[in-house]
Amino acid sequence: MRIGNTHFRSIWLADDPGVVRVIDQRKLPFEFELMELTSLDDACYAISDMVVRGAPLIGVTAAYGLYLAALKSQAKNWCDELKAAADKLLATRPTAVNLKYALDLGLAELNCTGTREGMIDRLFHLAMALAEEEVKRCRMIGEHGVDLITECYEKKKAPVNILTHCNAGWLACVDYGTATAPIYKAHDEGIPVHVWVDETRPRNQGARLTAYELGEHGVAHTVIVDNAGGHLMQEGMVDMVIVGSDRTTRNGDVANKIGTYLKALAARDNNIPFYVALPTSTIDMNLSHGREIEIENRDAEEVSHMPGWDDEQMKSSRVRVLPSGSDIVNPGFDVTPSRLVTKLITEKGLCPATEEAIRELF
Ligand code: MRU
C-alpha cells in the first residue's frame, strides 16, 4: 500500500536473507522508522511490544521468527531449539489465532531426522509463502466485500459511510488489510466512500494507524472518539460497519479489539449491517464458542498514560491521564456473538456467521 508515492508492505525480507524488515508501528503516524529483525528474540519482542500487531501480521512475523531461529540454531540441537522457539513465539500474544496457525504450519515442516540446512530452507519458503498467501487472501476479501459497498452506493447515490474499529488495515496484515480491503477497492474503483474511524483507546490504533493509512491512500475519513459511533448510527450517518477479527470460532463468534461488541450492539439497534472481514487463517475451528477464546489482559500503563506528539517540542511524549491511585483493568479484546454479525467477508466469499456456513468454507 501507499506511503507517499512508495509502495510498502508491513513486513519484508531484506537483500540480506538474515534480515527481516518491519515498520515500527509504535511510532506511527509521527515517525516512520523501520526495525530489523535478525533473531528469534527480535521477532518475539516485535510481537509482544506491538512493533508489529494485527492478526495476520503477527502470524507472518512468527513464521519469519521461526526461520530466523533456524538460521541461528546450533548444528547439534537445532530440532529441540526450534520446538522451544515455537513455544516462545506462541507465548508472545494469546488472542490472535494467526500466531498459532503460522507456528503449526512451521512445526508441520519440522523433520528432526533431516538436515538443519534443509530445515532452514523449508522455513524460509514457508514464511515467504505465508506472507504472499495473506496478501492474496486480503486482496480477495476486497474483491468480495466491494460488492456490499457498491450495492449501497447504487441505492443511496451518495457517499457510503463505513464505520471501522481499531486498525484492520494493511498495517495489521501484510498488504490491503481485512476491513479496509473492500474500502480501498471501492475507492480505487471510483465509488465515493467515507470512513468513520474509531480512535480505539487505549492504544489508539484507529486514530494513529487507520487514519494514517486511509490518508496516505486518499480515502475520505473522519476520526471519532470511541463513544461517538452509537450516536452517529442514530443520526443515520453510518451505512455499514466493517471490522476485522483476531479469532473467530467455528460458530461465528468474533473476537476483535475491545469495543467492537458495543459497536455491534449499536448497529443491531439501528438496523445497520455489521460485517466482519477476515481471512480463513483467523478462523479457529478448534473452538466452538467465543467464551473459549483467551482474552489478552494488557498493561495498566496503556490506560493510565497516553503517548502522543508534542507539537512544541517536536518530539513524542507521554502523559498521565488518571489519578495515580486508581485501579485499572485493560482487556485487549472482546467477543461479538455471531447473532450480531450480518455476514463474514472472507477470501472465499461472503458467508453467514454460522457453524454450517463456516464449515462449508473449508
Ligand atoms: O492489539 P492489536 O492492535 O494487535 O489488535 C488488532 C485488531 O484487533 C485488529 O482489528 C484485528 O487484528 C483484525 S485485523 C486484521
Tab-separated table of N, CA and C in Angstrom, residues 126-197:
chain	number	residue	atom	x	y	z
A	126	LEU	N	8.462	-21.249	3.696
A	126	LEU	CA	7.161	-21.193	4.360
A	126	LEU	C	6.786	-19.749	4.720
A	127	ALA	N	7.749	-19.024	5.295
A	127	ALA	CA	7.459	-17.638	5.709
A	127	ALA	C	7.134	-16.781	4.485
A	128	MET	N	7.925	-16.944	3.426
A	128	MET	CA	7.674	-16.154	2.208
A	128	MET	C	6.300	-16.495	1.637
A	129	ALA	N	5.989	-17.800	1.613
A	129	ALA	CA	4.714	-18.232	1.022
A	129	ALA	C	3.537	-17.748	1.869
A	130	LEU	N	3.703	-17.793	3.203
A	130	LEU	CA	2.601	-17.353	4.073
A	130	LEU	C	2.327	-15.860	3.871
A	131	ALA	N	3.404	-15.083	3.751
A	131	ALA	CA	3.220	-13.642	3.515
A	131	ALA	C	2.437	-13.429	2.216
A	132	GLU	N	2.834	-14.141	1.160
A	132	GLU	CA	2.136	-13.994	-0.131
A	132	GLU	C	0.683	-14.440	-0.011
A	133	GLU	N	0.486	-15.529	0.712
A	133	GLU	CA	-0.871	-16.074	0.863
A	133	GLU	C	-1.775	-15.075	1.583
A	134	GLU	N	-1.238	-14.433	2.635
A	134	GLU	CA	-2.062	-13.459	3.371
A	134	GLU	C	-2.369	-12.240	2.493
A	135	VAL	N	-1.424	-11.863	1.639
A	135	VAL	CA	-1.684	-10.747	0.722
A	135	VAL	C	-2.824	-11.129	-0.221
A	136	LYS	N	-2.739	-12.349	-0.750
A	136	LYS	CA	-3.766	-12.801	-1.700
A	136	LYS	C	-5.134	-12.882	-1.005
A	137	ARG	N	-5.139	-13.399	0.220
A	137	ARG	CA	-6.414	-13.512	0.948
A	137	ARG	C	-7.038	-12.131	1.141
A	138	CYS	N	-6.218	-11.172	1.544
A	138	CYS	CA	-6.759	-9.823	1.774
A	138	CYS	C	-7.258	-9.223	0.463
A	139	ARG	N	-6.516	-9.455	-0.627
A	139	ARG	CA	-6.973	-8.917	-1.925
A	139	ARG	C	-8.340	-9.500	-2.273
A	140	MET	N	-8.503	-10.793	-2.019
A	140	MET	CA	-9.780	-11.451	-2.336
A	140	MET	C	-10.910	-10.965	-1.415
A	141	ILE	N	-10.580	-10.662	-0.157
A	141	ILE	CA	-11.594	-10.082	0.751
A	141	ILE	C	-12.100	-8.777	0.144
A	142	GLY	N	-11.174	-8.011	-0.434
A	142	GLY	CA	-11.560	-6.772	-1.111
A	142	GLY	C	-12.480	-7.040	-2.294
A	143	GLU	N	-12.133	-8.050	-3.080
A	143	GLU	CA	-12.943	-8.383	-4.280
A	143	GLU	C	-14.371	-8.753	-3.867
A	144	HIS	N	-14.489	-9.534	-2.802
A	144	HIS	CA	-15.833	-9.975	-2.385
A	144	HIS	C	-16.586	-8.875	-1.644
A	145	GLY	N	-15.858	-8.126	-0.834
A	145	GLY	CA	-16.533	-7.141	0.023
A	145	GLY	C	-16.968	-5.890	-0.728
A	146	VAL	N	-16.296	-5.601	-1.841
A	146	VAL	CA	-16.597	-4.344	-2.540
A	146	VAL	C	-18.043	-4.317	-3.037
A	147	ASP	N	-18.603	-5.478	-3.347
A	147	ASP	CA	-19.986	-5.513	-3.854
A	147	ASP	C	-20.965	-4.938	-2.825
A	148	LEU	N	-20.685	-5.152	-1.543
A	148	LEU	CA	-21.577	-4.628	-0.498
A	148	LEU	C	-21.594	-3.103	-0.536
A	149	ILE	N	-20.424	-2.537	-0.776
A	149	ILE	CA	-20.309	-1.074	-0.809
A	149	ILE	C	-20.946	-0.538	-2.097
A	150	THR	N	-20.682	-1.241	-3.207
A	150	THR	CA	-21.237	-0.799	-4.495
A	150	THR	C	-22.762	-0.820	-4.454
A	151	GLU	N	-23.307	-1.926	-3.908
A	151	GLU	CA	-24.784	-2.028	-3.828
A	151	GLU	C	-25.356	-0.883	-3.006
A	152	CYS	N	-24.696	-0.569	-1.903
A	152	CYS	CA	-25.168	0.509	-1.029
A	152	CYS	C	-25.124	1.833	-1.787
A	153	TYR	N	-24.033	2.045	-2.531
A	153	TYR	CA	-23.893	3.307	-3.280
A	153	TYR	C	-24.980	3.416	-4.353
A	154	GLU	N	-25.257	2.285	-5.022
A	154	GLU	CA	-26.266	2.339	-6.096
A	154	GLU	C	-27.652	2.679	-5.551
A	155	LYS	N	-27.945	2.213	-4.346
A	155	LYS	CA	-29.245	2.535	-3.719
A	155	LYS	C	-29.276	3.990	-3.275
A	156	LYS	N	-28.175	4.408	-2.693
A	156	LYS	CA	-28.136	5.676	-1.978
A	156	LYS	C	-27.789	6.874	-2.853
A	157	LYS	N	-26.992	6.592	-3.876
A	157	LYS	CA	-26.484	7.640	-4.801
A	157	LYS	C	-25.792	8.774	-4.042
A	158	ALA	N	-25.136	8.403	-2.979
A	158	ALA	CA	-24.357	9.371	-2.176
A	158	ALA	C	-23.221	8.591	-1.526
A	159	PRO	N	-22.165	9.278	-1.075
A	159	PRO	CA	-21.034	8.550	-0.485
A	159	PRO	C	-21.468	7.549	0.596
A	160	VAL	N	-20.826	6.411	0.594
A	160	VAL	CA	-21.146	5.349	1.555
A	160	VAL	C	-20.326	5.590	2.822
A	161	ASN	N	-21.025	5.688	3.949
A	161	ASN	CA	-20.352	5.924	5.239
A	161	ASN	C	-20.119	4.603	5.956
A	162	ILE	N	-18.846	4.282	6.168
A	162	ILE	CA	-18.478	2.997	6.776
A	162	ILE	C	-17.776	3.268	8.100
A	163	LEU	N	-18.229	2.604	9.156
A	163	LEU	CA	-17.545	2.767	10.444
A	163	LEU	C	-16.619	1.569	10.659
A	164	THR	N	-15.394	1.850	11.086
A	164	THR	CA	-14.474	0.752	11.404
A	164	THR	C	-13.832	0.984	12.772
A	165	HIS	N	-13.358	-0.094	13.352
A	165	HIS	CA	-12.797	-0.047	14.709
A	165	HIS	C	-11.369	-0.589	14.676
A	166	CYS	N	-10.492	0.001	15.457
A	166	CYS	CA	-9.099	-0.414	15.553
A	166	CYS	C	-8.406	-0.234	14.198
A	167	ASN	N	-7.365	-0.992	13.953
A	167	ASN	CA	-6.730	-0.984	12.631
A	167	ASN	C	-6.765	-2.383	12.085
A	168	ALA	N	-7.654	-2.578	11.114
A	168	ALA	CA	-7.696	-3.836	10.371
A	168	ALA	C	-7.298	-3.514	8.939
A	169	GLY	N	-6.260	-2.700	8.829
A	169	GLY	CA	-5.771	-2.243	7.532
A	169	GLY	C	-4.521	-3.000	7.122
A	170	TRP	N	-3.823	-2.453	6.115
A	170	TRP	CA	-2.650	-3.190	5.610
A	170	TRP	C	-1.559	-3.283	6.659
A	171	LEU	N	-1.519	-2.324	7.589
A	171	LEU	CA	-0.511	-2.407	8.650
A	171	LEU	C	-0.752	-3.609	9.563
A	172	ALA	N	-2.013	-4.027	9.683
A	172	ALA	CA	-2.334	-5.181	10.539
A	172	ALA	C	-2.137	-6.494	9.789
A	173	CYS	N	-1.969	-6.376	8.475
A	173	CYS	CA	-1.848	-7.591	7.648
A	173	CYS	C	-0.480	-7.511	6.969
A	174	VAL	N	-0.387	-7.817	5.720
A	174	VAL	CA	0.869	-7.603	5.000
A	174	VAL	C	0.616	-6.564	3.918
A	175	ASP	N	-0.562	-6.620	3.333
A	175	ASP	CA	-0.987	-5.627	2.351
A	175	ASP	C	-2.525	-5.595	2.349
A	176	TYR	N	-3.094	-4.560	1.810
A	176	TYR	CA	-4.547	-4.368	1.619
A	176	TYR	C	-5.350	-4.238	2.919
A	177	GLY	N	-5.076	-5.103	3.916
A	177	GLY	CA	-5.898	-5.128	5.124
A	177	GLY	C	-7.066	-6.079	4.971
A	178	THR	N	-7.822	-6.231	6.072
A	178	THR	CA	-9.032	-7.061	6.001
A	178	THR	C	-10.244	-6.121	5.884
A	179	ALA	N	-10.593	-5.418	6.958
A	179	ALA	CA	-11.738	-4.493	6.888
A	179	ALA	C	-11.537	-3.414	5.838
A	180	THR	N	-10.275	-3.020	5.625
A	180	THR	CA	-10.042	-1.919	4.674
A	180	THR	C	-9.977	-2.395	3.225
A	181	ALA	N	-9.793	-3.689	2.993
A	181	ALA	CA	-9.615	-4.152	1.599
A	181	ALA	C	-10.811	-3.771	0.711
A	182	PRO	N	-12.076	-4.003	1.170
A	182	PRO	CA	-13.205	-3.581	0.334
A	182	PRO	C	-13.276	-2.056	0.184
A	183	ILE	N	-12.821	-1.349	1.225
A	183	ILE	CA	-12.864	0.124	1.183
A	183	ILE	C	-11.865	0.651	0.148
A	184	TYR	N	-10.626	0.138	0.180
A	184	TYR	CA	-9.623	0.563	-0.803
A	184	TYR	C	-10.075	0.222	-2.221
A	185	LYS	N	-10.662	-0.962	-2.356
A	185	LYS	CA	-11.104	-1.405	-3.688
A	185	LYS	C	-12.210	-0.471	-4.197
A	186	ALA	N	-13.179	-0.163	-3.327
A	186	ALA	CA	-14.271	0.726	-3.731
A	186	ALA	C	-13.706	2.096	-4.112
A	187	HIS	N	-12.836	2.621	-3.285
A	187	HIS	CA	-12.230	3.938	-3.551
A	187	HIS	C	-11.499	3.916	-4.903
A	188	ASP	N	-10.713	2.860	-5.132
A	188	ASP	CA	-9.935	2.777	-6.381
A	188	ASP	C	-10.853	2.643	-7.598
A	189	GLU	N	-12.052	2.099	-7.385
A	189	GLU	CA	-12.998	1.963	-8.500
A	189	GLU	C	-13.866	3.206	-8.686
A	190	GLY	N	-13.620	4.219	-7.872
A	190	GLY	CA	-14.349	5.481	-8.044
A	190	GLY	C	-15.669	5.556	-7.290
A	191	ILE	N	-15.925	4.581	-6.400
A	191	ILE	CA	-17.144	4.661	-5.566
A	191	ILE	C	-16.832	5.613	-4.411
A	192	PRO	N	-17.637	6.649	-4.205
A	192	PRO	CA	-17.330	7.563	-3.100
A	192	PRO	C	-17.580	6.914	-1.726
A	193	VAL	N	-16.537	6.832	-0.943
A	193	VAL	CA	-16.663	6.249	0.405
A	193	VAL	C	-16.116	7.244	1.434
A	194	HIS	N	-16.676	7.161	2.610
A	194	HIS	CA	-16.166	7.963	3.723
A	194	HIS	C	-16.131	7.037	4.942
A	195	VAL	N	-15.017	7.069	5.667
A	195	VAL	CA	-14.844	6.133	6.786
A	195	VAL	C	-14.866	6.880	8.117
A	196	TRP	N	-15.734	6.401	9.020
A	196	TRP	CA	-15.691	6.855	10.416
A	196	TRP	C	-14.670	5.980	11.128
A	197	VAL	N	-13.626	6.594	11.652
A	197	VAL	CA	-12.524	5.834	12.267
A	197	VAL	C	-12.621	5.952	13.785
